[in-house]
Every structure is written in structure tokens, then in C-alpha cells.
mmCIF file of C-alpha atoms and ligand atoms in Angstrom:
data_model
loop_
_atom_site.group_PDB
_atom_site.id
_atom_site.type_symbol
_atom_site.label_atom_id
_atom_site.label_comp_id
_atom_site.label_asym_id
_atom_site.label_seq_id
_atom_site.Cartn_x
_atom_site.Cartn_y
_atom_site.Cartn_z
ATOM 1 C CA UNK V 222 155.492 55.678 -15.777
ATOM 2 C CA UNK V 223 159.174 54.887 -15.666
ATOM 3 C CA UNK V 224 161.483 57.358 -13.911
ATOM 4 C CA UNK V 225 165.167 56.788 -14.596
ATOM 5 C CA UNK V 226 167.941 58.802 -12.953
ATOM 6 C CA UNK V 227 171.212 59.059 -14.875
ATOM 7 C CA UNK V 228 173.861 60.472 -12.536
ATOM 8 C CA UNK V 229 176.539 60.574 -15.267
ATOM 9 C CA UNK V 230 179.867 61.612 -13.638
ATOM 10 C CA UNK V 231 178.178 62.937 -10.494
ATOM 11 C CA UNK V 232 177.859 61.621 -6.938
ATOM 12 C CA UNK V 233 180.299 59.497 -4.989
ATOM 13 C CA UNK V 234 179.794 56.135 -3.339
ATOM 14 C CA UNK V 235 178.983 57.938 -0.070
ATOM 15 C CA UNK V 236 176.582 60.484 -1.547
ATOM 16 C CA UNK V 237 174.851 57.806 -3.634
ATOM 17 C CA UNK V 238 174.109 55.794 -0.483
ATOM 18 C CA UNK V 239 172.728 58.944 1.193
ATOM 19 C CA UNK V 240 170.700 59.781 -1.904
ATOM 20 C CA UNK V 241 169.167 56.312 -2.054
ATOM 21 C CA UNK V 242 168.234 56.384 1.627
ATOM 22 C CA UNK V 243 166.648 59.806 1.214
ATOM 23 C CA UNK V 244 164.865 58.959 -2.055
ATOM 24 C CA UNK V 245 163.473 55.719 -0.631
ATOM 25 C CA UNK V 246 161.898 57.664 2.241
ATOM 26 C CA UNK V 247 160.424 60.269 -0.054
ATOM 27 C CA UNK V 248 158.927 57.855 -2.591
ATOM 28 C CA UNK V 249 157.475 55.386 -0.091
ATOM 29 C CA UNK V 250 153.996 56.509 -1.203
ATOM 30 C CA UNK V 251 154.606 56.315 -4.962
ATOM 31 C CA UNK V 252 152.165 54.452 -7.207
ATOM 32 C CA UNK V 253 152.969 50.754 -7.378
ATOM 33 C CA UNK V 254 152.883 50.757 -11.167
ATOM 34 C CA UNK V 255 155.565 53.477 -11.396
ATOM 35 C CA UNK V 256 159.085 52.111 -11.787
ATOM 36 C CA UNK V 257 162.250 53.841 -10.657
ATOM 37 C CA UNK V 258 165.746 53.218 -12.040
ATOM 38 C CA UNK V 259 168.988 54.707 -10.753
ATOM 39 C CA UNK V 260 172.208 54.723 -12.774
ATOM 40 C CA UNK V 261 175.013 55.817 -10.426
ATOM 41 C CA UNK V 262 178.651 56.033 -11.528
ATOM 42 C CA UNK V 263 180.449 52.669 -11.584
ATOM 43 C CA UNK V 264 182.319 53.361 -8.332
ATOM 44 C CA UNK V 265 178.990 53.657 -6.507
ATOM 45 C CA UNK V 266 177.469 50.367 -7.701
ATOM 46 C CA UNK V 267 176.422 48.278 -4.736
ATOM 47 C CA UNK V 268 173.698 45.905 -3.511
ATOM 48 C CA UNK V 269 171.184 48.566 -2.473
ATOM 49 C CA UNK V 270 167.781 47.322 -1.374
ATOM 50 C CA UNK V 271 164.544 49.183 -2.095
ATOM 51 C CA UNK V 272 161.720 49.867 -4.518
ATOM 52 C CA UNK V 273 164.003 50.739 -7.428
ATOM 53 C CA UNK V 274 166.377 49.093 -9.879
ATOM 54 C CA UNK V 275 170.052 49.939 -9.988
ATOM 55 C CA UNK V 276 171.645 49.885 -13.415
ATOM 56 C CA UNK V 277 175.056 50.599 -14.851
ATOM 57 C CA UNK V 278 175.685 53.584 -17.136
ATOM 58 C CA UNK V 279 178.088 51.482 -19.165
ATOM 59 C CA UNK V 280 180.083 48.264 -19.249
ATOM 60 C CA UNK V 281 182.452 46.539 -21.629
ATOM 61 C CA UNK V 282 180.921 43.598 -23.490
ATOM 62 C CA UNK V 283 183.057 40.939 -21.806
ATOM 63 C CA UNK V 284 182.947 38.765 -18.721
ATOM 64 C CA UNK V 285 186.377 40.115 -17.683
ATOM 65 C CA UNK V 286 189.774 40.569 -19.301
ATOM 66 C CA UNK V 287 192.315 43.144 -20.410
ATOM 67 C CA UNK V 288 190.154 46.209 -21.009
ATOM 68 C CA UNK V 289 191.853 48.928 -18.979
ATOM 69 C CA UNK V 290 189.456 51.346 -17.363
ATOM 70 C CA UNK V 291 186.346 49.314 -18.139
ATOM 71 C CA UNK V 292 184.105 47.072 -16.072
ATOM 72 C CA UNK V 293 182.632 43.789 -17.305
ATOM 73 C CA UNK V 294 180.140 41.186 -16.191
ATOM 74 C CA UNK V 295 182.242 40.037 -13.202
ATOM 75 C CA UNK V 296 182.013 43.511 -11.669
ATOM 76 C CA UNK V 297 178.259 43.763 -12.355
ATOM 77 C CA UNK V 298 177.447 40.285 -11.084
ATOM 78 C CA UNK V 299 179.069 41.151 -7.744
ATOM 79 C CA UNK V 300 176.116 43.474 -7.093
ATOM 80 C CA UNK V 301 173.547 41.599 -9.142
ATOM 81 C CA UNK V 302 173.287 44.449 -11.686
ATOM 82 C CA UNK V 303 171.185 43.345 -14.662
ATOM 83 C CA UNK V 304 170.267 46.658 -16.241
ATOM 84 C CA UNK V 305 172.403 48.799 -18.548
ATOM 85 C CA UNK V 306 172.206 52.076 -20.489
ATOM 86 C CA UNK V 307 173.471 51.669 -24.044
ATOM 87 C CA UNK V 308 173.918 54.259 -26.793
ATOM 88 C CA UNK V 309 173.753 57.448 -24.734
ATOM 89 C CA UNK V 310 174.713 60.425 -26.906
ATOM 90 C CA UNK V 311 177.520 61.385 -24.525
ATOM 91 C CA UNK V 312 179.173 58.005 -25.060
ATOM 92 C CA UNK V 313 178.576 58.138 -28.797
ATOM 93 C CA UNK V 314 180.183 61.596 -28.866
ATOM 94 C CA UNK V 315 182.874 61.762 -26.164
ATOM 95 C CA UNK V 316 183.819 58.082 -26.152
ATOM 96 C CA UNK V 317 183.478 57.781 -29.930
ATOM 97 C CA UNK V 318 181.143 54.789 -29.692
ATOM 98 C CA UNK V 319 180.135 54.023 -33.264
ATOM 99 C CA UNK V 320 176.782 52.493 -34.181
ATOM 100 C CA UNK V 321 178.652 49.256 -34.797
ATOM 101 C CA UNK V 322 180.187 49.283 -31.296
ATOM 102 C CA UNK V 323 176.854 50.194 -29.740
ATOM 103 C CA UNK V 324 175.178 47.343 -31.609
ATOM 104 C CA UNK V 325 177.862 44.870 -30.451
ATOM 105 C CA UNK V 326 177.343 45.975 -26.872
ATOM 106 C CA UNK V 327 173.584 45.622 -27.258
ATOM 107 C CA UNK V 328 173.935 42.097 -28.677
ATOM 108 C CA UNK V 329 176.260 41.046 -25.853
ATOM 109 C CA UNK V 330 174.039 42.296 -23.038
ATOM 110 C CA UNK V 331 170.938 40.920 -24.736
ATOM 111 C CA UNK V 332 172.657 37.549 -24.776
ATOM 112 C CA UNK V 333 173.177 38.010 -21.020
ATOM 113 C CA UNK V 334 169.454 38.709 -20.631
ATOM 114 C CA UNK V 335 170.055 42.247 -19.317
ATOM 115 C CA UNK V 336 167.356 44.872 -19.322
ATOM 116 C CA UNK V 337 168.616 47.478 -21.786
ATOM 117 C CA UNK V 338 167.712 51.149 -21.881
ATOM 118 C CA UNK V 339 168.713 51.981 -25.412
ATOM 119 C CA UNK V 340 169.254 55.697 -26.118
ATOM 120 C CA UNK V 341 168.830 57.504 -29.405
ATOM 121 C CA UNK V 342 168.702 61.193 -30.269
ATOM 122 C CA UNK V 343 169.449 63.737 -32.966
ATOM 123 C CA UNK V 344 171.738 66.806 -32.909
ATOM 124 C CA UNK V 345 170.306 70.299 -33.393
ATOM 125 C CA UNK V 346 171.342 70.680 -37.039
ATOM 126 C CA UNK V 347 169.307 67.578 -37.902
ATOM 127 C CA UNK V 348 166.255 68.827 -35.985
ATOM 128 C CA UNK V 349 166.551 72.072 -37.945
ATOM 129 C CA UNK V 350 166.375 70.138 -41.217
ATOM 130 C CA UNK V 351 162.861 69.023 -40.353
ATOM 131 C CA UNK V 352 160.914 66.000 -39.186
ATOM 132 C CA UNK V 353 161.856 63.596 -41.998
ATOM 133 C CA UNK V 354 165.551 64.232 -41.411
ATOM 134 C CA UNK V 355 165.036 63.624 -37.685
ATOM 135 C CA UNK V 356 163.311 60.304 -38.288
ATOM 136 C CA UNK V 357 165.949 59.154 -40.803
ATOM 137 C CA UNK V 358 168.652 59.962 -38.264
ATOM 138 C CA UNK V 359 166.871 58.231 -35.391
ATOM 139 C CA UNK V 360 165.977 55.112 -37.355
ATOM 140 C CA UNK V 361 169.626 54.724 -38.405
ATOM 141 C CA UNK V 362 170.423 54.376 -34.700
ATOM 142 C CA UNK V 363 168.530 51.078 -34.751
ATOM 143 C CA UNK V 364 171.018 49.582 -37.242
ATOM 144 C CA UNK V 365 172.160 46.252 -35.833
ATOM 145 C CA UNK V 366 169.785 46.541 -32.850
ATOM 146 C CA UNK V 367 167.262 43.770 -32.216
ATOM 147 C CA UNK V 368 164.300 45.889 -31.253
ATOM 148 C CA UNK V 369 162.142 42.788 -30.807
ATOM 149 C CA UNK V 370 164.185 41.946 -27.680
ATOM 150 C CA UNK V 371 161.636 41.717 -24.886
ATOM 151 C CA UNK V 372 163.759 43.509 -22.285
ATOM 152 C CA UNK V 373 164.451 46.711 -24.177
ATOM 153 C CA UNK V 374 163.259 50.180 -23.225
ATOM 154 C CA UNK V 375 164.032 52.952 -25.714
ATOM 155 C CA UNK V 376 164.938 56.472 -24.579
ATOM 156 C CA UNK V 377 164.508 59.304 -27.062
ATOM 157 C CA UNK V 378 166.843 62.122 -26.064
ATOM 158 C CA UNK V 379 167.283 65.029 -28.476
ATOM 159 C CA UNK V 380 170.937 66.003 -27.947
ATOM 160 C CA UNK V 381 170.162 69.724 -28.029
ATOM 161 C CA UNK V 382 167.819 69.294 -25.072
ATOM 162 C CA UNK V 383 170.261 67.364 -22.865
ATOM 163 C CA UNK V 384 171.655 69.419 -20.008
ATOM 164 C CA UNK V 385 170.597 72.662 -21.650
ATOM 165 C CA UNK V 386 167.556 73.447 -19.536
ATOM 166 C CA UNK V 387 165.581 73.607 -22.764
ATOM 167 C CA UNK V 388 163.398 70.547 -23.194
ATOM 168 C CA UNK V 389 161.828 69.682 -26.551
ATOM 169 C CA UNK V 390 158.328 71.111 -26.993
ATOM 170 C CA UNK V 391 155.223 69.021 -26.399
ATOM 171 C CA UNK V 392 154.636 68.999 -30.166
ATOM 172 C CA UNK V 393 158.204 67.850 -30.912
ATOM 173 C CA UNK V 394 158.054 65.078 -28.322
ATOM 174 C CA UNK V 395 154.566 64.037 -29.351
ATOM 175 C CA UNK V 396 155.209 63.733 -33.089
ATOM 176 C CA UNK V 397 158.573 62.017 -32.603
ATOM 177 C CA UNK V 398 157.242 59.529 -30.057
ATOM 178 C CA UNK V 399 154.266 58.697 -32.228
ATOM 179 C CA UNK V 400 156.513 57.829 -35.171
ATOM 180 C CA UNK V 401 159.053 56.014 -32.977
ATOM 181 C CA UNK V 402 156.407 53.909 -31.245
ATOM 182 C CA UNK V 403 155.451 52.454 -34.630
ATOM 183 C CA UNK V 404 159.076 51.774 -35.517
ATOM 184 C CA UNK V 405 159.796 50.001 -32.226
ATOM 185 C CA UNK V 406 156.674 47.917 -32.109
ATOM 186 C CA UNK V 407 155.211 49.781 -29.174
ATOM 187 C CA UNK V 408 158.096 49.037 -26.795
ATOM 188 C CA UNK V 409 158.310 51.314 -23.734
ATOM 189 C CA UNK V 410 159.606 54.719 -24.832
ATOM 190 C CA UNK V 411 161.138 57.305 -22.503
ATOM 191 C CA UNK V 412 161.782 60.962 -23.183
ATOM 192 C CA UNK V 413 165.033 62.548 -21.984
ATOM 193 C CA UNK V 414 166.400 66.076 -22.228
ATOM 194 C CA UNK V 415 165.902 68.688 -19.475
ATOM 195 C CA UNK V 416 162.984 66.808 -17.917
ATOM 196 C CA UNK V 417 162.445 68.360 -14.468
ATOM 197 C CA UNK V 418 159.781 68.966 -11.809
ATOM 198 C CA UNK V 419 158.504 72.048 -13.688
ATOM 199 C CA UNK V 420 157.711 70.165 -16.909
ATOM 200 C CA UNK V 421 157.137 66.551 -15.824
ATOM 201 C CA UNK V 422 153.329 66.791 -15.780
ATOM 202 C CA UNK V 423 153.249 68.189 -19.291
ATOM 203 C CA UNK V 424 155.704 65.586 -20.598
ATOM 204 C CA UNK V 425 154.143 62.571 -18.903
ATOM 205 C CA UNK V 426 150.717 63.510 -20.288
ATOM 206 C CA UNK V 427 151.949 63.161 -23.888
ATOM 207 C CA UNK V 428 150.700 60.126 -25.781
ATOM 208 C CA UNK V 429 153.512 57.650 -26.369
ATOM 209 C CA UNK V 430 155.623 58.829 -23.417
ATOM 210 C CA UNK V 431 156.063 55.907 -21.012
ATOM 211 C CA UNK V 432 158.577 57.609 -18.773
ATOM 212 C CA UNK V 433 161.571 59.910 -18.517
ATOM 213 C CA UNK V 434 165.344 59.568 -18.391
ATOM 214 C CA UNK V 435 166.559 62.378 -16.172
ATOM 215 C CA UNK V 436 170.078 63.764 -15.769
ATOM 216 C CA UNK V 437 170.477 67.129 -13.983
ATOM 217 C CA UNK V 438 167.106 67.116 -12.209
ATOM 218 C CA UNK V 439 167.731 63.618 -10.843
ATOM 219 C CA UNK V 440 170.902 64.538 -8.956
ATOM 220 C CA UNK V 441 168.967 65.892 -6.009
ATOM 221 C CA UNK V 442 166.713 63.332 -4.299
ATOM 222 C CA UNK V 443 164.113 65.995 -3.490
ATOM 223 C CA UNK V 444 163.812 67.124 -7.101
ATOM 224 C CA UNK V 445 163.717 63.559 -8.495
ATOM 225 C CA UNK V 446 161.132 62.500 -5.904
ATOM 226 C CA UNK V 447 158.939 65.473 -6.860
ATOM 227 C CA UNK V 448 158.953 64.169 -10.412
ATOM 228 C CA UNK V 449 158.092 60.625 -9.332
ATOM 229 C CA UNK V 450 155.254 61.808 -7.093
ATOM 230 C CA UNK V 451 153.889 64.411 -9.535
HETATM 231 P P1 LIG Z 746 169.361 66.104 -18.610
HETATM 232 O O1 LIG Z 746 170.082 64.769 -19.126
HETATM 233 O O2 LIG Z 746 168.130 65.695 -17.870
HETATM 234 O O3 LIG Z 746 170.379 66.764 -17.733
HETATM 235 O O4 LIG Z 746 169.029 66.919 -19.818
HETATM 236 C C1 LIG Z 746 169.316 63.704 -19.653
HETATM 237 C C2 LIG Z 746 170.211 62.560 -20.074
HETATM 238 O O5 LIG Z 746 171.271 62.802 -20.679
HETATM 239 O O6 LIG Z 746 169.897 61.384 -19.805
#
């Protein structure tokens, strides 16, 4: 299983260092085949050492340059960061990242040989239209994306389940993952959306779930470690 922690706009440089020290202690006995990723905010990127991979929640597709407020490859290379989240629904919505922009970013970081966690997910009104509408919506989020790229992990995150405390049901995750797995040629596929210690066993037992992308429940090292050790 893959366990990825997305801190979003939470934690500082200081609290991230404390979190990583605490998490490392707690997960010292984790299964070797389980992989842990941590995506802290950009100000907390650093050269942390341990049994986990640090990734960036975002970056501008450029080595450096005049892109006020953004970070590029120079800033990632300083800490040897080679993993990035692309296409998260919060960036598509609040930062108005279009599919075209997302695809450009994907192509750039693929060219740089980054590991990419590529996020897709449908809003509630689409889920309410039924399964076919959900799949049409999700598949459109692969426009311009080279899914054959060997270092891609896909994260399916229904928007209505993100940060709401209400995860998708086992049946919803199961049917969606089954269909997605075919579309993405069996690439690793994570589920995200209110994954937490209370539901991790149920979610990780679903066929076609290779891991979880966790927001709220990852912010506390104790809670995230409980998920990893479950
Ligand atoms: P959540 O967020 O676990 O708080 O629902 C998941 C995500 O947005 O990656």
C-alpha cells in the first residue's frame, strides 16, 4: 500500500520537522513494501532523511524565471525533490488550473523524470447523475496526459468526499476503481477523500485500491501512523 500525506496549507517548517521525527519513530515497524509520501507546504521542503519520500504539492513548470509566487525546478533541486502532486481538485478549482494547464505541467515534470501523483475526481452533481456521467467526467481529466508514463500514480478523489468527513462508500470506490484501473492500464491507483484511521481497513481491502491520499487525517503524526500500521 501507498500512504500519501497531503498537508495542503497546514504545518510550518518547524512543525513539519517535528512531525517527520515523530512519524519516523512511530512507523519504524511498518511493512517494507508499504510506501509513505509526505507533501508539506513549499516553505517546509527540506532534505529530510527517513523511510519516506518528500514531494511538492505544486510547482511551476519552469527551471526558474519570472513567475511571482511560484517555485520551479531550482527550488526543488535544492532539496532533491523529485515527486509532485498534479491536478488536485483544489488547484483546479481555487487556482483555476484548466485541464490544458494541468496537462502542460504533467508533460514538463514527466520530461524531468519526476514521479507524478496525478489527481482526478468528480463533483457531487456529477456523481448524482450516475456512474456513466462519473466515468465520462473522470476520463476527460486524462486529456493531454500520457498515462503510459512509467512514474505516474493516479489518485481518485471524489470532490464531495474531500475534507467533508464523508468518504465514498465501498461500492462507489470499488466500481470506480475497477473501471479506472482498465483505463489507466493498471497503474497504481490511490483513493482520497476523508480516508482516516476509522475507515482505512475497509478502504485498503477494496480491489483496485493501491493506497490512499490523505489530507485531514494525515496532519497528526499519530493518526497517520495508525493508518500506515493498520
Ligand atoms: P481529506 O483530503 O483526506 O481531508 O479528505 C484528501 C485530499 O484532498 O487529498
